[in-house]
mmCIF file of C-alpha atoms in Angstrom:
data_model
loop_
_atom_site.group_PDB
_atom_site.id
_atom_site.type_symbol
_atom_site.label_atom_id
_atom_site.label_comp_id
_atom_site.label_asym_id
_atom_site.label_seq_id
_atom_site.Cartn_x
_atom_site.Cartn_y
_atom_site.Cartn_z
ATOM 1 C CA UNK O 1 -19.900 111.918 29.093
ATOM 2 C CA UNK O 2 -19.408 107.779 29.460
ATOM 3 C CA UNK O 3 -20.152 105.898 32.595
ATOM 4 C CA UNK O 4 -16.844 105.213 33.638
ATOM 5 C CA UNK O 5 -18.234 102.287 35.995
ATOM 6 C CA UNK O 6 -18.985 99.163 34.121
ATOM 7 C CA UNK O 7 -18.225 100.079 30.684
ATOM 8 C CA UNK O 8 -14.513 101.366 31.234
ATOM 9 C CA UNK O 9 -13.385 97.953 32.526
ATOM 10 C CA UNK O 10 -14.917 95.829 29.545
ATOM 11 C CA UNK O 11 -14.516 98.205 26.995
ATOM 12 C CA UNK O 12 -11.272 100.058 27.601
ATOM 13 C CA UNK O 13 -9.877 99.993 23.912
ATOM 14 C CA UNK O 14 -12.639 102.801 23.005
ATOM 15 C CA UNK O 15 -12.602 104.852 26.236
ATOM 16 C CA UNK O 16 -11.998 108.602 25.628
ATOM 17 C CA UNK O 17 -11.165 111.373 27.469
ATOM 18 C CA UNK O 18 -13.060 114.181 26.645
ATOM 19 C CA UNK O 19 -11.107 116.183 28.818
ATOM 20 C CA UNK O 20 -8.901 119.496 26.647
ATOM 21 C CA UNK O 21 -10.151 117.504 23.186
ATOM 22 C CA UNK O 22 -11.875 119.111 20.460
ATOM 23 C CA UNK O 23 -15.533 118.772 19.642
ATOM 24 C CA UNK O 24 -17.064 115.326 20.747
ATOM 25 C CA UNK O 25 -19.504 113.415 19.167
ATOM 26 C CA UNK O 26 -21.808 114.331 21.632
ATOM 27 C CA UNK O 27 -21.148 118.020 22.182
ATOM 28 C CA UNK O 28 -21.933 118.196 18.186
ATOM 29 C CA UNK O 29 -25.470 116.090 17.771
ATOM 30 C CA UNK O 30 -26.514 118.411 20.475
ATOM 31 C CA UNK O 31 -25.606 121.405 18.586
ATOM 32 C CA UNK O 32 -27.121 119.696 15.569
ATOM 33 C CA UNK O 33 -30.749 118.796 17.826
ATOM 34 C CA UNK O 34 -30.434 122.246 18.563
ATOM 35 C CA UNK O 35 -30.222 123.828 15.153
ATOM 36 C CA UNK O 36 -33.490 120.919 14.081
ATOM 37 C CA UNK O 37 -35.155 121.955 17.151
ATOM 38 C CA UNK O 38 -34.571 126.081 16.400
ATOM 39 C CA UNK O 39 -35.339 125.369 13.251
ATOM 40 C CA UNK O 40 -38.603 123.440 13.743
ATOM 41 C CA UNK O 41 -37.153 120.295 11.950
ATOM 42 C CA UNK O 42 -37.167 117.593 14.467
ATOM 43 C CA UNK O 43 -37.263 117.804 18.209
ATOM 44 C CA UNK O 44 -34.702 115.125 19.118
ATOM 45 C CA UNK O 45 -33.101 115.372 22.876
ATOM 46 C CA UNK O 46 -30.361 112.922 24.687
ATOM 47 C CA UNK O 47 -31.660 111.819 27.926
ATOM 48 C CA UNK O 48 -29.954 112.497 31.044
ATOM 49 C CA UNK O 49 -27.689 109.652 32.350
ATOM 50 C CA UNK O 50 -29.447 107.750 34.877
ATOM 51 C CA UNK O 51 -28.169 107.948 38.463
ATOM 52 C CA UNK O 52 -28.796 106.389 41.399
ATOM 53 C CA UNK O 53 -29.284 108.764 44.478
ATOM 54 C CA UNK O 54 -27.634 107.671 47.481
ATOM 55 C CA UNK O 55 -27.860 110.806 50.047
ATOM 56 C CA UNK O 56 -30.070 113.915 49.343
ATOM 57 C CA UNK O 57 -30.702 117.071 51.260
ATOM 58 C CA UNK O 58 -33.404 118.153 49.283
ATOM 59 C CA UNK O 59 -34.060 121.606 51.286
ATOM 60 C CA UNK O 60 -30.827 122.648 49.582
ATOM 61 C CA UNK O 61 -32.050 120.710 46.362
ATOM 62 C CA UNK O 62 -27.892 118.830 46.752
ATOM 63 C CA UNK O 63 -27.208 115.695 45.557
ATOM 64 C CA UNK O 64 -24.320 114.191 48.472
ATOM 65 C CA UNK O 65 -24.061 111.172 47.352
ATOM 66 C CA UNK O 66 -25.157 109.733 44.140
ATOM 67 C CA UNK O 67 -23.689 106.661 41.218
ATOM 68 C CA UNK O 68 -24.200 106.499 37.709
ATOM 69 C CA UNK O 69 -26.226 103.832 36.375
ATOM 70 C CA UNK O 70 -25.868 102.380 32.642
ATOM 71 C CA UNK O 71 -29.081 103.400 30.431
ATOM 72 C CA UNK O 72 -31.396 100.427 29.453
ATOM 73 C CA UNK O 73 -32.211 102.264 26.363
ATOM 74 C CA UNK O 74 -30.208 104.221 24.194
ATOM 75 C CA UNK O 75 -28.949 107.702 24.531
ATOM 76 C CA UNK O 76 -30.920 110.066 22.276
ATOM 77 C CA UNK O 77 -34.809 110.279 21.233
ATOM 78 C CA UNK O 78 -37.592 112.429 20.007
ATOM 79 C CA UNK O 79 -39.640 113.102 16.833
ATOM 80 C CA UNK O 80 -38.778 113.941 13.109
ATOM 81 C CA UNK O 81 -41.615 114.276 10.620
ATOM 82 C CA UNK O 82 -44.462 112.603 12.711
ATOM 83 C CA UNK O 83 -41.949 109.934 13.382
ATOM 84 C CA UNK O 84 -40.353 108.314 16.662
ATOM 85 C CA UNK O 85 -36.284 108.809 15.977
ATOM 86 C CA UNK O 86 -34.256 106.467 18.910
ATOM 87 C CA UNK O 87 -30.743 106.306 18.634
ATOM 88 C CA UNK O 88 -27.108 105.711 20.447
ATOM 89 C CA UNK O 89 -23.908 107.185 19.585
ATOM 90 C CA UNK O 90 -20.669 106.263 20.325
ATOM 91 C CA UNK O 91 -17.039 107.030 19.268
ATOM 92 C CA UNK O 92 -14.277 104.750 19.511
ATOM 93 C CA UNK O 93 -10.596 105.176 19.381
ATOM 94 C CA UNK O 94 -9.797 101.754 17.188
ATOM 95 C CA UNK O 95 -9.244 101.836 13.585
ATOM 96 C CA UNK O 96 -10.588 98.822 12.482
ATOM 97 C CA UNK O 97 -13.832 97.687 14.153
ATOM 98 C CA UNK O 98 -16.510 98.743 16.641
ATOM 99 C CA UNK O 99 -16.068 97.029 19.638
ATOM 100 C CA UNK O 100 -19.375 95.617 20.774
ATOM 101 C CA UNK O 101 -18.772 96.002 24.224
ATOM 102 C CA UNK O 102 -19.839 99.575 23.641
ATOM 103 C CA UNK O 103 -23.538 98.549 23.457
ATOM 104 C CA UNK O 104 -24.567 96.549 26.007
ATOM 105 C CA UNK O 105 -27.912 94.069 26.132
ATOM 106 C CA UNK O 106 -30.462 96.030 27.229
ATOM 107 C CA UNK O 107 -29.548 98.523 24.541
ATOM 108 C CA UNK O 108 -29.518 96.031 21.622
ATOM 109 C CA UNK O 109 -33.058 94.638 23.074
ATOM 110 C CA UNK O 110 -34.283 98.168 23.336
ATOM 111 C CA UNK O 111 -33.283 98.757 19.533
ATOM 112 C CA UNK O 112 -34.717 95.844 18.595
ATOM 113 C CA UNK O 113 -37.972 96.637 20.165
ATOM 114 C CA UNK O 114 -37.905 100.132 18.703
ATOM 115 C CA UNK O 115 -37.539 98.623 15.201
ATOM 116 C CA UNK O 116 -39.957 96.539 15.529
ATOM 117 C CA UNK O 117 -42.879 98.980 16.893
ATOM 118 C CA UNK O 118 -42.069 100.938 13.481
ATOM 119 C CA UNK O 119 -39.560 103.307 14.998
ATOM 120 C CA UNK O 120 -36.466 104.266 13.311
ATOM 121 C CA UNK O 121 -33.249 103.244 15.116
ATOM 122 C CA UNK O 122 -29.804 103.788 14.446
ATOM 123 C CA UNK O 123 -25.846 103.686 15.567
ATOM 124 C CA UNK O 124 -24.065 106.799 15.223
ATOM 125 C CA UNK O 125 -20.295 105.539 15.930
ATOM 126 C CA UNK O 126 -17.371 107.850 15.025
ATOM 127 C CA UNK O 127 -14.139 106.401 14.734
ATOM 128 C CA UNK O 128 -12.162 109.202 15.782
ATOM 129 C CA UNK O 129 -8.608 108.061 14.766
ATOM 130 C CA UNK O 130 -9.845 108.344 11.204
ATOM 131 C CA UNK O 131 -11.843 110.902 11.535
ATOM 132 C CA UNK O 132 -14.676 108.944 10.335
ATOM 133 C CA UNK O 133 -18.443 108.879 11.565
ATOM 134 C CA UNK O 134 -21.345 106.604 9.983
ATOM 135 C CA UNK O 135 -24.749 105.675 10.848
ATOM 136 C CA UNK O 136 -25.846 102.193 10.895
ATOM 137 C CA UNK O 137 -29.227 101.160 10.995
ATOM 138 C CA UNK O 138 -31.070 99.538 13.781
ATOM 139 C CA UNK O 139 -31.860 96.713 11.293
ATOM 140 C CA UNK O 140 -28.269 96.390 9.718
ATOM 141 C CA UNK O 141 -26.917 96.262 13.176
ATOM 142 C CA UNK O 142 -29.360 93.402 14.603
ATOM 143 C CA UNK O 143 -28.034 91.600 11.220
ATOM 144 C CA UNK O 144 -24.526 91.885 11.786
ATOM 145 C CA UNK O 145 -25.611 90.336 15.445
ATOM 146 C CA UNK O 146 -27.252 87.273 14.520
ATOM 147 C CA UNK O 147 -25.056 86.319 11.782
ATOM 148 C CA UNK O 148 -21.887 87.145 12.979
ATOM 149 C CA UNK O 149 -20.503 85.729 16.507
ATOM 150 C CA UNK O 150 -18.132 88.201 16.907
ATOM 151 C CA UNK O 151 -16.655 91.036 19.870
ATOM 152 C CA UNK O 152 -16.462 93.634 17.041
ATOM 153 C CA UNK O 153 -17.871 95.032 13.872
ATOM 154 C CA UNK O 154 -15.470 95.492 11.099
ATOM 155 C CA UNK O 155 -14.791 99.049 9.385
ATOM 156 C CA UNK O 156 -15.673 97.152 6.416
ATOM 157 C CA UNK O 157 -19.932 96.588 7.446
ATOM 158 C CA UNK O 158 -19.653 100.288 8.307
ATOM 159 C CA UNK O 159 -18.618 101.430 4.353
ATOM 160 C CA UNK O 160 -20.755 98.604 3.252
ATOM 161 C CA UNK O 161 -23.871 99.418 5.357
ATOM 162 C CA UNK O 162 -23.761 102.575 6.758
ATOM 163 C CA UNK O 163 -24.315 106.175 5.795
ATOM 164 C CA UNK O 164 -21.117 108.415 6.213
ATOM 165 C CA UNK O 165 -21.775 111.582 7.934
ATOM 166 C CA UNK O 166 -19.600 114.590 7.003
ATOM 167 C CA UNK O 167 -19.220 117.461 9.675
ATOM 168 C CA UNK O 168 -20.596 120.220 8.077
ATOM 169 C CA UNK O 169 -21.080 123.754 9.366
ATOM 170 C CA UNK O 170 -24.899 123.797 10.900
ATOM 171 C CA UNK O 171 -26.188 121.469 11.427
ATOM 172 C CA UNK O 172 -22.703 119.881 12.467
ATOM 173 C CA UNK O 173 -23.879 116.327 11.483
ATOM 174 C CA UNK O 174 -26.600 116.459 9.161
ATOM 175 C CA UNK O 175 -27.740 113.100 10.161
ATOM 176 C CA UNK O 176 -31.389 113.493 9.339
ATOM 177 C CA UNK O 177 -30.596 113.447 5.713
ATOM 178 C CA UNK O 178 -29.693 110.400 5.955
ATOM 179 C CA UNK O 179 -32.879 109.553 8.260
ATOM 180 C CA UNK O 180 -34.850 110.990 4.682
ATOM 181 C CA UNK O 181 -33.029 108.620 2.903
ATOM 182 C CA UNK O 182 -34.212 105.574 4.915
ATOM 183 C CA UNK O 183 -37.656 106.989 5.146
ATOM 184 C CA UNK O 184 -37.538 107.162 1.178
ATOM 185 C CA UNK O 185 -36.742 103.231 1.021
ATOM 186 C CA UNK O 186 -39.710 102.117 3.586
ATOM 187 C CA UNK J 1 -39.645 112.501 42.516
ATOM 188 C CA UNK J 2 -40.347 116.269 41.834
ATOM 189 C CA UNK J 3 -37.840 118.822 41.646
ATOM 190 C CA UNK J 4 -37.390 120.344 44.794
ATOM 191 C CA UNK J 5 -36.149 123.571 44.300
ATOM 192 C CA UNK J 6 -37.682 125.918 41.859
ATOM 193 C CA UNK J 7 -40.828 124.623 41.652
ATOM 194 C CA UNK J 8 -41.812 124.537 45.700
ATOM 195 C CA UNK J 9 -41.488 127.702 46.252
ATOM 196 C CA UNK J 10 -43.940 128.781 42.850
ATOM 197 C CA UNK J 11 -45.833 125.590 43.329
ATOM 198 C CA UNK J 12 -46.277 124.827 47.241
ATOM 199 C CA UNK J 13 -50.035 123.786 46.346
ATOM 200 C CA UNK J 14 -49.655 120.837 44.835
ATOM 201 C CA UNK J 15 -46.719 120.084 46.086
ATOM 202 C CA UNK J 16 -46.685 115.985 47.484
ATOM 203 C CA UNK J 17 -44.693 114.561 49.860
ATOM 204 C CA UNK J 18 -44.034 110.964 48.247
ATOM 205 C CA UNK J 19 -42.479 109.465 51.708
ATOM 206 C CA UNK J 20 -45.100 106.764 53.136
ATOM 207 C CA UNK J 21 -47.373 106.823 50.931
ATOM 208 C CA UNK J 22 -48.958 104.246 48.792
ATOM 209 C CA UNK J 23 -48.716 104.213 45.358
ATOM 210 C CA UNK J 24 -48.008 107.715 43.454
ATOM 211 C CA UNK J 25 -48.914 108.722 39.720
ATOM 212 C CA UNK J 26 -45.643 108.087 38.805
ATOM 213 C CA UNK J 27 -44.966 104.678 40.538
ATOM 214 C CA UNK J 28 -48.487 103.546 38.730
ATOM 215 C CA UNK J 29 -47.103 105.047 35.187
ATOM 216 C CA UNK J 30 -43.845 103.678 35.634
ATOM 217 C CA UNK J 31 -45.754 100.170 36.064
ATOM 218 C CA UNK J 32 -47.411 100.504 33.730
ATOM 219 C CA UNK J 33 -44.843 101.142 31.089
ATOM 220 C CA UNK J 34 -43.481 98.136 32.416
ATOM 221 C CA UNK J 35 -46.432 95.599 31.650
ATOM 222 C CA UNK J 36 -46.888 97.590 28.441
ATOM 223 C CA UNK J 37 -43.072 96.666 27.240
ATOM 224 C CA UNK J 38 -43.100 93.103 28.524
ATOM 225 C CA UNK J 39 -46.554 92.483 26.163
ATOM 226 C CA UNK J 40 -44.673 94.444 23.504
ATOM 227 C CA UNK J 41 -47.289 96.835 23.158
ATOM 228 C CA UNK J 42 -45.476 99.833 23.486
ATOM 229 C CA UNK J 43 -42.382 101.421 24.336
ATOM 230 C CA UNK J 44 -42.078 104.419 26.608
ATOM 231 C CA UNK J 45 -39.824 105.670 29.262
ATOM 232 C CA UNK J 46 -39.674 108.424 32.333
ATOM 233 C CA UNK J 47 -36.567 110.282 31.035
ATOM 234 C CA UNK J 48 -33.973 110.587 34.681
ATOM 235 C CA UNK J 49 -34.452 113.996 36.339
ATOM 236 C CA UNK J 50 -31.221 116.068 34.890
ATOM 237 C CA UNK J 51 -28.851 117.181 37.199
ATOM 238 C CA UNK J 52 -25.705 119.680 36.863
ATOM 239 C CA UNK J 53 -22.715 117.767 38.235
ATOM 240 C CA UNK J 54 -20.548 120.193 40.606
ATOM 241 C CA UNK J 55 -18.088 117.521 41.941
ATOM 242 C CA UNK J 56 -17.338 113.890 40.421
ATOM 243 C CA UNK J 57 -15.320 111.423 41.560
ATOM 244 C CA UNK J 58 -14.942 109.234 38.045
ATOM 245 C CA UNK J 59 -12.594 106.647 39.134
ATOM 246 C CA UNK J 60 -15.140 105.813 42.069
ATOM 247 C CA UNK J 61 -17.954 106.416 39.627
ATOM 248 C CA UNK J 62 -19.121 108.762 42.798
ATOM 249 C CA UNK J 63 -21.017 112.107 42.469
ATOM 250 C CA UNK J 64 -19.921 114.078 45.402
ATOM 251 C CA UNK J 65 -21.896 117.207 44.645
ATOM 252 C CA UNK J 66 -24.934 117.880 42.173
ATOM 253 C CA UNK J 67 -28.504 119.689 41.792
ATOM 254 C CA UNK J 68 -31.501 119.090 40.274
ATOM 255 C CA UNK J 69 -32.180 120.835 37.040
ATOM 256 C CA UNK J 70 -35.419 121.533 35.801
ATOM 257 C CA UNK J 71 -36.421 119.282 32.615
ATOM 258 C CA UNK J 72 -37.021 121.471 29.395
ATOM 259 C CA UNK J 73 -38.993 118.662 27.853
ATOM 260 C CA UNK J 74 -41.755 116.490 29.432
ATOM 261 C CA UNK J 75 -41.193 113.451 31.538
ATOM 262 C CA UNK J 76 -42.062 110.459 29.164
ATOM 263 C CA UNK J 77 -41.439 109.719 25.587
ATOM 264 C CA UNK J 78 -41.429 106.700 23.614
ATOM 265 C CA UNK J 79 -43.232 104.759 20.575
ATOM 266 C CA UNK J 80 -46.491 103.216 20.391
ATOM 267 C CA UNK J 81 -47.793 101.679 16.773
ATOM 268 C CA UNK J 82 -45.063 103.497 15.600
ATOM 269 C CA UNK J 83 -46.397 106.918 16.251
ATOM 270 C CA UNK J 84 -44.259 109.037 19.181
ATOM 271 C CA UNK J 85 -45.922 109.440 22.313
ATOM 272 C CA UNK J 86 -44.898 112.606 24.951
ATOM 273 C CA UNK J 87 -46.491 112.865 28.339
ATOM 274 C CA UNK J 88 -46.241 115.031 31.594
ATOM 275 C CA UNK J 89 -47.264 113.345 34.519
ATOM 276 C CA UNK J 90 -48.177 115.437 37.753
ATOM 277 C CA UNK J 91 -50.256 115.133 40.972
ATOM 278 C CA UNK J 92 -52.279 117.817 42.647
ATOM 279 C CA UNK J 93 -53.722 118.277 46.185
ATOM 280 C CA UNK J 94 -55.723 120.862 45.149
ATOM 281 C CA UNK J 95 -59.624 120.056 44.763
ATOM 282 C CA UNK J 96 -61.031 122.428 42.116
ATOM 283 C CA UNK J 97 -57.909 123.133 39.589
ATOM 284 C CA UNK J 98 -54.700 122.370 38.555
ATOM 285 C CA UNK J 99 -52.101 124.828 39.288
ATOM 286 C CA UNK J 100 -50.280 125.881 35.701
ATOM 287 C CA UNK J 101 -47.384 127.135 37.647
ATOM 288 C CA UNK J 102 -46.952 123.023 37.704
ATOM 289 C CA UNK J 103 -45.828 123.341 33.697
ATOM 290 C CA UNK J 104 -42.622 125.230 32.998
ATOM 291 C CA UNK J 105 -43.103 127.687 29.736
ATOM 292 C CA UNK J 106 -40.303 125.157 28.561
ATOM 293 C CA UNK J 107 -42.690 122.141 28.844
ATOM 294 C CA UNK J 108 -45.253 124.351 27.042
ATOM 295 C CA UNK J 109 -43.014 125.101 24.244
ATOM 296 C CA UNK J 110 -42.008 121.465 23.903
ATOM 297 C CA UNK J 111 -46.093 119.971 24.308
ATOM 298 C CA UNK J 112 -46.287 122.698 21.163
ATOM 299 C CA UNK J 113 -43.741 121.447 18.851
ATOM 300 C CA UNK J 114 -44.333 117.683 19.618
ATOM 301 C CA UNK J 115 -47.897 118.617 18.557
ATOM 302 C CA UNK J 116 -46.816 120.513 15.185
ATOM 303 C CA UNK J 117 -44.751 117.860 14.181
ATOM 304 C CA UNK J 118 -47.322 115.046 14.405
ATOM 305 C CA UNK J 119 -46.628 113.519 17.993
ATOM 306 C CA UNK J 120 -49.297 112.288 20.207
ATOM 307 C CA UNK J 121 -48.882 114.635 23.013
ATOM 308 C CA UNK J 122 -51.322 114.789 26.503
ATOM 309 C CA UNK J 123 -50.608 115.383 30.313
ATOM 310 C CA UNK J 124 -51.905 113.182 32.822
ATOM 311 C CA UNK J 125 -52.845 115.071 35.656
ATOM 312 C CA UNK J 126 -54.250 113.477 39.366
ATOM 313 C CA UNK J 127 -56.415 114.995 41.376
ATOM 314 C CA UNK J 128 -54.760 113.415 44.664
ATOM 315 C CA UNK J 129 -57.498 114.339 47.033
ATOM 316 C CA UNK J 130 -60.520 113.493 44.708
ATOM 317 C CA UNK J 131 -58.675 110.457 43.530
ATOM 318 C CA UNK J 132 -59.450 111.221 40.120
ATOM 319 C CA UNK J 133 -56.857 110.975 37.159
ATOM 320 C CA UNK J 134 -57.648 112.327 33.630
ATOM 321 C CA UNK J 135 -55.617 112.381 30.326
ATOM 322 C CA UNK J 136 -55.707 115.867 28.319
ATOM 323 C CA UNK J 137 -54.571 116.162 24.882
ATOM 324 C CA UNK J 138 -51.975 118.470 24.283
ATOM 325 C CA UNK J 139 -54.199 120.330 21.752
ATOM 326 C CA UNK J 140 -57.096 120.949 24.195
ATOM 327 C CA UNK J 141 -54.219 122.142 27.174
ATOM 328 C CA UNK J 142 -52.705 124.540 24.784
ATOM 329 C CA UNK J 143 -56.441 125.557 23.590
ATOM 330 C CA UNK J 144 -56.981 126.565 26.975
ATOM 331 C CA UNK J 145 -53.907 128.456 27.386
ATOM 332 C CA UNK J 146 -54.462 130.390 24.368
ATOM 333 C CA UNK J 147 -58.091 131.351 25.153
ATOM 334 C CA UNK J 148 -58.122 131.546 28.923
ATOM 335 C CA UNK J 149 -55.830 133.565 30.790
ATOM 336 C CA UNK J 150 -56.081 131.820 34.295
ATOM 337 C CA UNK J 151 -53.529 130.201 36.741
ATOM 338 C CA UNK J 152 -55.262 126.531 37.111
ATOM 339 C CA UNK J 153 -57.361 125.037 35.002
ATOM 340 C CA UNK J 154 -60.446 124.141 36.749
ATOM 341 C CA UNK J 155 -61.394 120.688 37.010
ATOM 342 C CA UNK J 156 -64.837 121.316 35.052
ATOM 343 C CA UNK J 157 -62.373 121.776 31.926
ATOM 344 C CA UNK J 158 -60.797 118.022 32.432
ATOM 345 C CA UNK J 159 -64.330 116.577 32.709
ATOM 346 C CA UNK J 160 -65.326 118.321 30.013
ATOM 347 C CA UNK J 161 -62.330 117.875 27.174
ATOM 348 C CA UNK J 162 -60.241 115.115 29.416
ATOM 349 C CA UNK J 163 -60.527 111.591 29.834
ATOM 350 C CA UNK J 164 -60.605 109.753 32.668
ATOM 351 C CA UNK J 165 -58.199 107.141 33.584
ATOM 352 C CA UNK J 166 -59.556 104.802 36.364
ATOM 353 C CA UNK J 167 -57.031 102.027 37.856
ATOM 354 C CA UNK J 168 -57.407 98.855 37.000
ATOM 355 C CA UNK J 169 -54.920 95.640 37.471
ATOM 356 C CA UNK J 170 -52.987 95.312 35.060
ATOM 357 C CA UNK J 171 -51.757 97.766 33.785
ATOM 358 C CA UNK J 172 -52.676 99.720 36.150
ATOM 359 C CA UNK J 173 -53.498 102.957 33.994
ATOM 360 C CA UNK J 174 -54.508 101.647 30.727
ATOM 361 C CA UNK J 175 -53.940 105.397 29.490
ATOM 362 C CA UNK J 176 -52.736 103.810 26.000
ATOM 363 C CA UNK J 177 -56.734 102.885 25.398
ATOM 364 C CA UNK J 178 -57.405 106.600 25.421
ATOM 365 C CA UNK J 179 -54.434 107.065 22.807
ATOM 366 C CA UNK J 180 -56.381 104.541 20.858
ATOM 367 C CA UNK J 181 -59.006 107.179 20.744
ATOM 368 C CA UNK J 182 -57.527 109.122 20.140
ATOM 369 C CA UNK J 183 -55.780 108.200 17.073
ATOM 370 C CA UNK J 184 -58.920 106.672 15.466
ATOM 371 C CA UNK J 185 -60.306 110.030 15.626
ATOM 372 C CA UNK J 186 -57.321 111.874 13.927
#
């Protein structure tokens, strides 16, 4: 699920509807923190969307009334081999760049924090026209920030920085290999 | 904000009204975690409640109809010195224990594998009426579970393996200089 407030109007070029399509990206790092988690690999959760209650009968335990907010942090965390794991996927439907509207300020502050209290943080972004998903590092993204001025990130910084994730059949996106990877480097 | 539903009628006990009343456990934490991230010191959340969505109106952004779900996982995680931190938070009325039927097996399961896998892992539980908080170490909860095959866990145990967290300014539970202790001891 997106929050279709504030995001759709900025960021309407990579709006999907989930609705009668395949596997998300979402639907399939769940299955995947499920297999880690059955598995007693990592124990790696998405947080609930926040949501702003409006009305409540609480008796019934019924929400009446109720908005979704936009997450100051990012969408998934937890704990992989003693280590804090904090990251935010997205897909988009472009075929050239990542637009950066996807991501909004408190989430790029948030990353930045989490890199630099020794956590590792990532972008999972699947461009789902190609068929393509990588994951970018915290750090790589922050770079691609400062230095470049731009609304987007090209394909090109994803094949040139990024790890490309194949589907596979369990876990569906074996992403903590890559996560041993980085881990190896540090 | 508890969850209203399944847990009252197990749990009426230490069940707290949080309508006019000063500052709760939670309110106190969530400050906290506040003054902590502005000073950069650490980095940890209270994940949202989850709810099942019944009824949505997305172009309005409007939730029409939802309930409370019961977390599976505790109610704050996040990074500090780049180790992961996991917490339950809860308040009791009661003066002589604290009711387990306050800690889903789910929550159990989780404290467990955060524990295994090298997380720093406690519950924070206040004694509302005494006005006494203490921080327990995952270990020494499950410990007690294991050993002792009793509904509460009388206060004597939290005086004797617990540490308590008095209020100060700012923050106002400094329950990350107990997690200092803690990891100069491991």
């Amino acid at each position: 699920m997106n929050y279709p407030g504030g995001i759709k109007k900025r960021c309407s070029s990579s709006i999907i509807s989930y609705k009668n399509r395949g596997m998300t990206l979402e639907s399939e790092l769940n299955e995947s923190n499920t297999y880690y988690k059955e598995n007693k690999i990592a124990y790696i959760y998405k947080k609930p969307t926040p949501i702003k209650l409006v009305r409540v009968d609480y008796k019934q335990n019924l929400i009446k009334e109720a908005y979704f907010e936009k997450p100051s942090t990012t969408d998934y965390n937890g704990i992989y081999k003693g280590k804090y794991i904090d990251f935010e996927a997205k897909e988009t439907t472009n075929k050239t760049s990542f637009p950066l509207c996807n991501i909004h300020p408190h989430q790029i502050e948030h990353i930045r924090n989490i890199k630099d209290e020794g956590g590792i943080s990532f972008l999972i972004v699947r461009f789902t026209t190609l068929d393509q998903t990588y994951l970018l590092k915290g750090e790589d993204f922050l770079i691609f920030l400062e230095k470049e001025k731009r609304k987007s990130i090209p394909i090109n910084y994803f094949n040139d920085k990024g790890y490309i994730l194949k589907n596979t059949f369990r876990p569906r996106i074996d992403y903590l290999k890559v996560v041993d990877k980085i881990l190896e480097v540090e």
